[in-house]
Amino acid sequence: MNIAKWISTAVASALLASTITTVTAHAEEQTSQIENESIYDVLVDRFFNKSVENDYNINAKDPKAFHGGDFEGINVKIDHIQNMGFTMVSLGSVFSSTTYDGSAVVDYNKIEKHFGTSKELKTLISNLHKSKIKSMVDFPINHVSKDNVWTLEENRKDWYTAAQDNRINWNTDKKEVQQALIDAAVNFVTKYKVDGIRLTQLGDADTAFINKMIAALKQQKHLYVISNEESDANFDLDYNPQAIATYQSIFQNVNEDSSKVEEPFKAFANGDTDKPPALMIDDLNSARFTHAAAEANMFPPTRIKVALGTLMTMPGVPIVTYGTEIAQNGVQPSETHGSMDFRTKEDIIDYLDDLQSVRNKSQTLRTGKYKLLENKNGLMIYERYSDDEKWIVMVNNTDKTQKYALDSSVIGNNKELRGLFESDIVRPDDNGKYNLVVEREIVELYQVTDHKGLNVPYMIALGLVYLLFIGFIVVILRRGRKYKNAK
């Protein structure tokens, strides 16, 4: 047993239990607002290979070939996703395809056999729901396989035009094509009961058609409909790829210009739009964040934690690409789509667990109001607040310990700040200032609470942790003596 890890886990659990004194909602009570979600973006083929029965001509050494990942593989790794606190998994495209990412769709009515069977997909979705994790799939509208089954019918020669890489694009200005795509998406949602659809490869599809498709999907059941492209359609999420470049430039190194940190979500935070933004440090089509950090000669895991700690506490919907938790690298697909390695260290996983355990329990951190208090070259301090609670987030993305004084007009009278990760309790000094001190490359969350003096529950919990540890040591020593005497 790793004793150090056992102690840190126990202490962290005690701290979480005692620090979060007021929560306005639990993850189970979340409303249907997409801001309540945090999305883990995977590719079925690259996650985990559990079943050998669907390993048709796989080649794990070829970055463009199928590697063998399947629905069963994700099914047995649900705990991994749950341990990081994600509320939704995006599975990518699961339709019959000639490519490992599912984008070159051959048949919208069939599941890709490399991934498994229809029954196995239904089982996966059901088990995700049992773990209180929603599911989402990609529905590629264009750039599909030239061998798509719709191209085989004589009366459909005008349905499509040739594209690059042996692909075709649908002529979505034709009503018959529009209806066929809508029917295929609706049939899939009805059959598999997913909680979201991400429309990809929009191509030249006009906004009116996309809105018609969104409306048809939402008539079947409540579900999220998003895209991974910029669009004026009625998607539930504003997806701006420029956000990736913005956040990579800010967090790839310390002391970077952070003046643009609000750009991806400012309109939403100001109430100018009701469509929350996707908050990302990379995605399946971009260079990995690890590459940006390594190019800056920085330690990627630390950089990832600072970036995620910030994005998880800002207005919007965090979307995290699989492999971020192991600092996966790469510049372009399919280099960036490596098979997941579950044998690596768990420091980012543990950090996400702590971070999201707070976010998932606090309605304010997910959907509350936002106010920036300080932003200068990597030092960012902001409020997340509601009528029920208030948090102060201090992001020290610099190379030095930073101090910052908050006035009582910001915090209120007879209050104290309880730090989540550094376990600080900050009370006002004689001048009514709350002096925050955060070490380099750390994101700290402070919950504003009424002044309570000694944190009795925490002291009791901490005492129990150490009593348990002492008891553990005593048991080990006694066993050692018995073994020695027996010899």
XYZ file of C-alpha atoms in Angstrom, residues 27-226:
200
model
C -24.952 16.494 -9.370
C -28.044 14.271 -9.143
C -30.247 17.350 -8.886
C -28.786 19.183 -11.839
C -31.194 20.835 -14.206
C -31.045 20.343 -17.933
C -28.778 23.358 -18.469
C -25.703 22.290 -20.380
C -23.544 24.480 -18.087
C -24.096 21.770 -15.486
C -22.084 19.346 -17.575
C -18.401 18.656 -17.997
C -17.689 16.574 -21.098
C -15.020 13.924 -21.599
C -14.332 13.543 -25.329
C -13.174 10.090 -26.441
C -12.669 8.030 -29.580
C -13.990 4.513 -29.071
C -11.210 2.926 -31.128
C -8.442 4.598 -29.120
C -9.709 4.141 -25.573
C -9.465 0.489 -24.522
C -9.578 -2.870 -26.316
C -11.598 -5.317 -24.214
C -13.137 -7.697 -26.749
C -11.050 -9.650 -29.269
C -14.177 -10.713 -31.147
C -14.307 -7.405 -33.037
C -10.570 -7.116 -33.795
C -10.832 -7.190 -37.586
C -7.525 -6.328 -39.285
C -6.393 -4.018 -36.512
C -2.871 -2.609 -36.417
C -1.941 -0.695 -33.290
C 1.359 0.371 -34.869
C -0.328 2.187 -37.749
C -1.638 5.565 -36.543
C -4.276 5.600 -39.292
C -5.566 2.063 -38.744
C -8.109 0.695 -36.300
C -6.430 -0.071 -32.965
C -9.112 -2.305 -31.454
C -10.871 -0.088 -28.906
C -14.510 -0.990 -28.420
C -17.707 -0.337 -26.450
C -16.772 -3.079 -24.007
C -13.477 -1.307 -23.412
C -15.218 1.898 -22.364
C -17.708 -0.134 -20.350
C -14.998 -1.650 -18.152
C -13.343 1.760 -17.739
C -16.414 3.715 -16.631
C -14.852 4.021 -13.172
C -11.914 5.859 -14.726
C -14.276 8.452 -16.179
C -16.362 8.626 -13.026
C -13.262 9.100 -10.861
C -12.470 12.279 -12.790
C -15.959 13.639 -12.132
C -17.175 14.009 -15.715
C -20.945 14.123 -16.143
C -21.007 13.337 -19.879
C -18.985 11.220 -22.317
C -18.787 12.094 -25.985
C -18.150 8.838 -27.847
C -17.423 10.311 -31.264
C -19.063 8.809 -34.335
C -20.111 5.180 -33.860
C -21.639 4.554 -37.284
C -20.281 2.046 -39.775
C -17.198 3.719 -41.219
C -13.989 3.135 -43.137
C -11.972 5.194 -40.630
C -11.138 4.605 -36.955
C -12.694 7.939 -35.921
C -16.033 7.036 -37.481
C -16.132 10.106 -39.720
C -16.174 8.310 -43.098
C -19.696 7.000 -42.592
C -20.757 4.062 -44.761
C -24.180 3.462 -43.204
C -26.041 5.642 -40.707
C -28.240 2.682 -39.802
C -25.423 0.374 -38.714
C -22.894 0.434 -35.885
C -19.205 0.124 -36.735
C -18.333 -3.557 -36.244
C -14.843 -2.751 -34.950
C -16.496 -1.040 -31.977
C -18.920 -3.829 -31.164
C -22.578 -4.634 -31.570
C -25.772 -2.645 -31.238
C -26.499 -4.536 -28.024
C -23.081 -3.651 -26.596
C -23.619 0.037 -27.356
C -26.991 -0.052 -25.605
C -25.377 -1.763 -22.614
C -22.649 0.881 -22.480
C -25.163 3.738 -22.550
C -27.257 2.024 -19.878
C -24.243 1.494 -17.619
C -23.149 5.093 -18.085
C -26.619 6.171 -16.983
C -26.400 3.922 -13.932
C -23.189 5.760 -13.073
C -25.033 9.072 -13.617
C -22.979 9.873 -16.717
C -24.707 11.081 -19.860
C -23.731 9.977 -23.361
C -23.258 11.874 -26.609
C -22.352 10.739 -30.132
C -21.139 12.514 -33.257
C -23.327 12.633 -36.343
C -21.211 13.541 -39.413
C -23.325 15.435 -41.938
C -20.700 15.677 -44.694
C -17.330 14.333 -45.830
C -18.552 10.751 -45.514
C -17.356 7.656 -47.373
C -17.803 7.506 -51.152
C -19.123 3.989 -50.495
C -22.002 5.215 -48.354
C -25.031 2.999 -48.975
C -27.133 5.951 -50.140
C -24.844 6.381 -53.148
C -25.681 2.891 -54.432
C -29.237 3.755 -55.450
C -29.707 4.990 -59.010
C -32.237 7.657 -58.121
C -29.791 9.283 -55.690
C -26.953 10.277 -58.020
C -27.805 13.926 -57.454
C -27.703 13.541 -53.681
C -23.963 14.066 -53.404
C -20.814 15.569 -54.856
C -17.260 14.265 -54.748
C -14.873 15.564 -52.099
C -11.245 14.888 -51.233
C -9.818 11.626 -49.823
C -12.434 9.367 -51.393
C -15.167 11.193 -49.549
C -18.437 12.798 -50.638
C -20.544 15.701 -49.446
C -24.316 15.593 -49.398
C -26.287 18.141 -51.384
C -28.109 19.413 -48.335
C -30.056 21.974 -50.354
C -32.237 19.071 -51.554
C -35.257 18.385 -49.326
C -34.948 14.621 -49.814
C -31.361 14.672 -48.538
C -32.298 16.859 -45.602
C -35.108 14.522 -44.603
C -32.925 11.417 -44.974
C -30.275 12.905 -42.662
C -32.877 14.033 -40.150
C -34.567 10.616 -40.146
C -31.232 8.841 -39.659
C -30.317 11.027 -36.675
C -33.780 10.785 -35.119
C -33.875 7.002 -35.539
C -30.506 6.692 -33.826
C -31.537 8.841 -30.876
C -34.813 6.952 -30.514
C -33.111 3.553 -30.615
C -30.128 4.197 -28.372
C -31.478 6.855 -25.991
C -28.355 8.984 -25.970
C -28.399 12.311 -24.173
C -26.722 14.395 -26.841
C -25.799 14.646 -30.503
C -22.814 16.549 -31.838
C -23.307 17.477 -35.481
C -19.938 17.450 -37.222
C -18.663 18.241 -40.715
C -21.400 20.778 -41.350
C -19.914 21.750 -44.706
C -22.276 23.912 -46.763
C -25.384 22.919 -44.820
C -27.357 26.103 -44.277
C -28.583 27.338 -40.912
C -32.256 26.749 -41.696
C -31.656 23.046 -42.361
C -29.469 22.652 -39.275
C -32.166 24.293 -37.141
C -34.764 21.964 -38.637
C -32.586 19.001 -37.691
C -32.029 20.321 -34.163
C -35.783 20.815 -33.680
C -36.553 17.292 -34.915
C -34.000 15.777 -32.543
C -35.271 17.687 -29.546
C -38.855 16.574 -30.237
C -37.873 12.983 -29.459
C -36.569 13.606 -25.941
C -34.683 16.261 -24.058
C -31.128 16.104 -25.292
C -28.270 18.454 -26.021
C -27.410 19.230 -29.615
C -24.001 20.828 -30.167
